[in-house]
Short mmCIF file of C-alpha atoms in Angstrom, two decimals:
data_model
loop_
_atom_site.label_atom_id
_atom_site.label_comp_id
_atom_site.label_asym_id
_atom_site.label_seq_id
_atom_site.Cartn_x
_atom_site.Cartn_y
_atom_site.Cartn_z
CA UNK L 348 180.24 42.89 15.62
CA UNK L 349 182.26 45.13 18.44
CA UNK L 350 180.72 48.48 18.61
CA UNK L 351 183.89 50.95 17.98
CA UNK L 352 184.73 52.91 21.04
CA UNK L 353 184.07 56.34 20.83
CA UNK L 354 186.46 59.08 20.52
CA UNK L 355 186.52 62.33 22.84
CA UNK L 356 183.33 64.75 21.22
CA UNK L 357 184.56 67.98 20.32
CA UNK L 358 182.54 70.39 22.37
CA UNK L 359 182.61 74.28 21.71
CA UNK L 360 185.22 76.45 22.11
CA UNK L 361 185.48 79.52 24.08
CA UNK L 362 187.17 82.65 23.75
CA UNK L 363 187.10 84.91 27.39
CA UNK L 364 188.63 88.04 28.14
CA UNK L 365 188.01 90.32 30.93
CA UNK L 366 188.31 93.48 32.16
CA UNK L 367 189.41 94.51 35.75
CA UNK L 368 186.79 93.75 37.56
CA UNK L 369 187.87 95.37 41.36
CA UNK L 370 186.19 96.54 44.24
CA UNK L 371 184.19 100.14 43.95
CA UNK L 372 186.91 102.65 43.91
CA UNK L 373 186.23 105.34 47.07
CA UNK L 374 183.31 107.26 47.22
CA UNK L 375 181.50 105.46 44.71
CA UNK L 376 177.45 104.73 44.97
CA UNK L 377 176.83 101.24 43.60
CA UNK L 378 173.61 100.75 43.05
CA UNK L 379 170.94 98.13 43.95
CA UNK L 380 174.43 95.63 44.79
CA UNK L 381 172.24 92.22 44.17
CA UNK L 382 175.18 90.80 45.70
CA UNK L 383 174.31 91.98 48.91
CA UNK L 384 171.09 90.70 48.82
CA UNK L 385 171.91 87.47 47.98
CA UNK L 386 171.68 84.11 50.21
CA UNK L 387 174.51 82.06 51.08
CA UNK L 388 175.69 80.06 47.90
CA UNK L 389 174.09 76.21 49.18
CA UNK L 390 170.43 77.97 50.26
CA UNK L 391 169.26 77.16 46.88
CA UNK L 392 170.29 73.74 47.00
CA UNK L 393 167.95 70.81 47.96
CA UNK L 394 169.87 67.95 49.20
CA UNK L 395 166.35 65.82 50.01
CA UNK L 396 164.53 63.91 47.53
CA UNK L 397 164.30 62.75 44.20
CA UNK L 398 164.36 66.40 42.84
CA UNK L 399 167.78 67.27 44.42
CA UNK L 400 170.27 69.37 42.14
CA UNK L 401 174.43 69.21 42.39
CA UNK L 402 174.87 72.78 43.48
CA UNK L 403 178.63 73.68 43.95
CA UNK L 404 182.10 73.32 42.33
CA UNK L 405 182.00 70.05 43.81
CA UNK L 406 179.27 68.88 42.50
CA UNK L 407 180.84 70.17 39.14
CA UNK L 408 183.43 68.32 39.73
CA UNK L 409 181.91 64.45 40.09
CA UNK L 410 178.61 65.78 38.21
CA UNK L 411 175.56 63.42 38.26
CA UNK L 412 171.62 65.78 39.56
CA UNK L 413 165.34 64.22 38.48
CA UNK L 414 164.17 67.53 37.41
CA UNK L 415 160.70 67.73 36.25
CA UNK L 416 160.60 71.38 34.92
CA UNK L 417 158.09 71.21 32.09
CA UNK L 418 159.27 71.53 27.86
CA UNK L 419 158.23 74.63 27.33
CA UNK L 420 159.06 76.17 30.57
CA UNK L 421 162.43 75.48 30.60
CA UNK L 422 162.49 76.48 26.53
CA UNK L 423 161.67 79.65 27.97
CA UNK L 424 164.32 80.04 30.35
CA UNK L 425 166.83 78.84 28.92
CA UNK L 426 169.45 81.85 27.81
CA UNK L 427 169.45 82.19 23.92
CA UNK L 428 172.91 83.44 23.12
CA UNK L 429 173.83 85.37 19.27
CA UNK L 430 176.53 87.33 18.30
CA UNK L 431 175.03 90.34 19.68
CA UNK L 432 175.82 90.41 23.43
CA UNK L 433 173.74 89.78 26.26
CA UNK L 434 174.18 91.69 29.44
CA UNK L 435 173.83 89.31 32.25
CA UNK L 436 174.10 89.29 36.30
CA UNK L 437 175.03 86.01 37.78
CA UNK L 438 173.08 84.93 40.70
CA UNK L 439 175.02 82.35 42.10
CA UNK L 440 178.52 82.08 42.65
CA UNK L 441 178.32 78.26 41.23
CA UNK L 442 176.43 76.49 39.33
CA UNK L 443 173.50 75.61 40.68
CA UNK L 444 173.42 72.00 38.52
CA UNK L 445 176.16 70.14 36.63
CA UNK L 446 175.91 66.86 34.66
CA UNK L 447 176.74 64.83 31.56
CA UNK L 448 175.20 64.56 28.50
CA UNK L 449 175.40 62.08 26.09
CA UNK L 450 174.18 63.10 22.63
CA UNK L 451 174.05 60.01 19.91
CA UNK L 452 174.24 61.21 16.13
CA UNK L 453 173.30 57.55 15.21
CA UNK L 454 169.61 57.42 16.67
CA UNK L 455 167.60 59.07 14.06
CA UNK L 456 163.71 59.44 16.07
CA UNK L 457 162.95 60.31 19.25
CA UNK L 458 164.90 61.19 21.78
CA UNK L 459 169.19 61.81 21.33
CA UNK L 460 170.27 63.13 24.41
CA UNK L 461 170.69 61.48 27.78
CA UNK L 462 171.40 62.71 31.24
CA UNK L 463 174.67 60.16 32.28
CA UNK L 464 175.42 58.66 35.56
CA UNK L 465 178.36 59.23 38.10
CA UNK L 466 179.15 55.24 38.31
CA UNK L 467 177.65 52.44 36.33
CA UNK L 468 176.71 54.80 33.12
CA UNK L 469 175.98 52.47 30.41
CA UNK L 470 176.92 54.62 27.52
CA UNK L 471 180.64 55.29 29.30
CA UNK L 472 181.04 51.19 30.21
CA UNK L 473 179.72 49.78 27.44
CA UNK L 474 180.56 52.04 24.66
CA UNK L 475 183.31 54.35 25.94
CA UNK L 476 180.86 57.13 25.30
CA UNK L 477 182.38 60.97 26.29
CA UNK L 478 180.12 62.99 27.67
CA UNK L 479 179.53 66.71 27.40
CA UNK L 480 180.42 68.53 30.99
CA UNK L 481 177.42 70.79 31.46
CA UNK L 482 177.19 73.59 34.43
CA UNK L 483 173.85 75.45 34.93
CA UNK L 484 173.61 78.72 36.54
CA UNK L 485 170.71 81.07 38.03
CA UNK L 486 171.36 84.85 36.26
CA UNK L 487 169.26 87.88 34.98
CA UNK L 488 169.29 89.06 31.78
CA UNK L 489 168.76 92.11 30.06
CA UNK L 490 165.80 91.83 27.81
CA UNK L 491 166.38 94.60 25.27
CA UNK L 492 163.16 94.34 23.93
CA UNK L 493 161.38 94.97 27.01
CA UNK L 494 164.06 97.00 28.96
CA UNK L 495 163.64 94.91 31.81
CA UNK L 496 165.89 91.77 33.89
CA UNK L 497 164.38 88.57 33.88
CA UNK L 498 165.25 85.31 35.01
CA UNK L 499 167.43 83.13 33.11
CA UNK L 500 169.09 79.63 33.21
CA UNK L 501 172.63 79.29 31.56
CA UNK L 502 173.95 76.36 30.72
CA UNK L 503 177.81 76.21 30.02
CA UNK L 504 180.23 74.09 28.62
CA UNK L 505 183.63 72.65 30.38
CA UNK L 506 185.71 75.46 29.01
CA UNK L 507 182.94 78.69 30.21
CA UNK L 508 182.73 76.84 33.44
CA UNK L 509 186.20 76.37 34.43
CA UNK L 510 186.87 80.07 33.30
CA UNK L 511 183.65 81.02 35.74
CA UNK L 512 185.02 78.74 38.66
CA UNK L 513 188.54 80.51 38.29
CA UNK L 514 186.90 83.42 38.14
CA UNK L 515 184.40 82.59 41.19
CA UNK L 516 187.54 82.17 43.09
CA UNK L 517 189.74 85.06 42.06
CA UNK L 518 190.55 87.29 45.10
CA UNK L 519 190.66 90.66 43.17
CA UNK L 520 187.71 90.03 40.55
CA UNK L 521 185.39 87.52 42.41
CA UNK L 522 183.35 85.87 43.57
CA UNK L 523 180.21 85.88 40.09
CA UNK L 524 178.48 87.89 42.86
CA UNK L 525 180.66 91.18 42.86
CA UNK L 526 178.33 93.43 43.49
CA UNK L 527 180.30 95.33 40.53
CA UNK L 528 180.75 92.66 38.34
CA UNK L 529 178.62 91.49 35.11
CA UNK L 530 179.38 89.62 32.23
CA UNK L 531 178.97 90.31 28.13
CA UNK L 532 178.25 87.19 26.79
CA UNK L 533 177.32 86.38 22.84
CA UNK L 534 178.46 82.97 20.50
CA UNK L 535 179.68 82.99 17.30
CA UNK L 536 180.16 80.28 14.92
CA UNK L 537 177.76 76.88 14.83
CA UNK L 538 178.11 73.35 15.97
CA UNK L 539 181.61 72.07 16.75
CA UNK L 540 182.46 75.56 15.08
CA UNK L 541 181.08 77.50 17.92
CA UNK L 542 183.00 80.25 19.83
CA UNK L 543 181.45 81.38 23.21
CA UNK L 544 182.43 85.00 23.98
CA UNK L 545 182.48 86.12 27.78
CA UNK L 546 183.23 89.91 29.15
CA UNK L 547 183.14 91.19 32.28
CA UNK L 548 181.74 94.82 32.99
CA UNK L 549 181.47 97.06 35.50
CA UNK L 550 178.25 97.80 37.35
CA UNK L 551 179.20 101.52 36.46
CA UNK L 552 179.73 101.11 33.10
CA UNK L 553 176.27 100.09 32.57
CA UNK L 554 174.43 103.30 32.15
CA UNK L 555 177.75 105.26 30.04
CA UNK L 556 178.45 102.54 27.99
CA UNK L 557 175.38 100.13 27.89
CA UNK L 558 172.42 102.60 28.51
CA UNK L 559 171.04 100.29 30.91
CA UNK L 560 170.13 100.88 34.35
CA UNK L 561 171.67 98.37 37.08
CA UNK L 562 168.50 96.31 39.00
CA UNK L 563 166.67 97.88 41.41
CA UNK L 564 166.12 96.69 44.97
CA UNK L 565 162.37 95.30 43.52
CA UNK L 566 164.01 93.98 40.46
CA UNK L 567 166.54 92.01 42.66
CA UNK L 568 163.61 90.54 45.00
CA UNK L 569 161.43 89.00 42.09
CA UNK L 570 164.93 87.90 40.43
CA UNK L 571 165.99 85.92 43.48
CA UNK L 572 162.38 84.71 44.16
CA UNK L 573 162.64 83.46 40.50
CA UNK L 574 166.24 81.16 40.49
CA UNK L 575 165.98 77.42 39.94
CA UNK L 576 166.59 74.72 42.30
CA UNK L 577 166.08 71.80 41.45
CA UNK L 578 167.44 69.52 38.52
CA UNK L 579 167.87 71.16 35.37
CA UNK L 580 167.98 68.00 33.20
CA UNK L 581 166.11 65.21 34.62
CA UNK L 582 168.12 61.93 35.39
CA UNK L 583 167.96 58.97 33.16
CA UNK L 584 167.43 55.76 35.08
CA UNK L 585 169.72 52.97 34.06
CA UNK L 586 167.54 51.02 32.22
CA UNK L 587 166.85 54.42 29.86
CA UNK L 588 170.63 54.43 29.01
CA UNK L 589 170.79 50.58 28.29
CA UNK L 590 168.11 51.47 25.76
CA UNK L 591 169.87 53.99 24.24
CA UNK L 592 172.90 52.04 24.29
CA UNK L 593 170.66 49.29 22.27
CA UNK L 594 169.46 51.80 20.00
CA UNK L 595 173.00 52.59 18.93
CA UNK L 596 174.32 49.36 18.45
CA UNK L 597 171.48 48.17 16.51
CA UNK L 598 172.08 51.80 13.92
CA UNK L 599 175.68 50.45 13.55
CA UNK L 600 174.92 47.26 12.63
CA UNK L 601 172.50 48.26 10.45
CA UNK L 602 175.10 50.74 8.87
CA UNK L 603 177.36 47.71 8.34
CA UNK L 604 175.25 46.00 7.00
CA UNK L 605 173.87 48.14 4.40
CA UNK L 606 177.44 49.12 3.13
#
């Protein structure tokens, strides 16, 4: 029988506010600026080889990116969000990777999501599919635990994105960079249910309000020798999506069948 098209997923919401996030106001010492330090915004990017990411607003834009980053590697790297805020520092002002992802809720073993395709994407031709909009970015968090910044990836939604490109590109706060500018970020709410919260603060907020102390010059060297590159999901080949696009047929039937 004629698989049913799909209707558009609900992804997360978000809820953002932000504070003014201007330049340092006259005579004020900013310290360790990462900013400052930073390369130019497409030196992380790797346009050779099989490995290459989709670094840019562009690239966020048309999204499609093989990465080979192991399980348990990228597990650990991976930003864990809860309702109690994490204090983060943006490395990049864009994302360093952006894709789809199709999730299926009707294959029950093995794997459920898939990395989709710019142009001839199975699950999007065949079973009018909607992807979720991912975009990754490089940024340091503050481990509590540890009282350190390490190296995180975060990977955002349509709605956190677009409110970090508009952001990226605002004249007064911008660009993620800002040498003054950091972000509050925590989740609320699970599944479809789920609320991402984003606030900006000021680099000299951090030790009033936060009791943390901004990076230091050392801290900013091992966190920019530590940002990812290449592919943050690896790329399905064609063939892998047809599968999956088998696999979900074959559950539907079944499910018709059975009722």
């Amino acid at each position: 029988m004629p698989y049913p098209r799909y209707a558009a997923q609900n992804e997360p919401s978000a809820s953002v506010s932000y504070d003014t996030a201007q330049d340092a106001p006259s005579g004020y010492s900013e310290p360790a600026a990462l900013a400052y330090q930073l390369p130019a915004p497409d030196q992380h990017t790797s346009t050779e080889g099989p490995q290459a990411a989709n670094a840019g607003w562009d690239a966020y834009d048309r999204v499609a990116g093989p990465g080979e980053t192991s399980y348990e590697a990228k597990n650990a790297l991976r930003l864990q969000l809860s309702n109690v805020p994490t204090l983060l520092k943006i490395l990049d002002n864009q994302p360093f990777d952006s894709y789809h992802v199709h999730w299926f809720k009707e294959i029950t073993t093995g794997r459920r999501s898939f990395r989709g395709r710019d142009v001839g994407c199975p699950p999007c031709d065949e079973l009018g599919h909607r992807p979720r909009k991912v975009g990754v970015f490089n940024v340091a968090a503050y481990d509590d635990t540890t009282g350190t910044w390490e190296n995180r990836v975060w990977e955002t939604g349509r709605t956190v994105s677009d409110q970090l490109r508009a952001l990226a590109n605002d004249r007064k706060r911008g660009p993620l960079t800002n040498p003054v500018l950091y972000f509050a970020v925590s989740k609320t709410g699970a599944g479809t249910e789920t609320k991402y919260h984003v606030e900006t603060v000021k680099a000299r907020d951090l030790e009033e309000d936060w009791g943390i102390q901004s990076p230091s010059q050392e801290d900013a060297s091992r966190l920019l020798q530590g940002v990812q590159n290449e592919a943050w999901e690896r790329h399905n080949s064609v063939a892998e999506l047809r599968e999956a696009v088998a696999r979900v047929l074959a559950e539907s039937e079944n499910h018709s069948s059975a009722a």
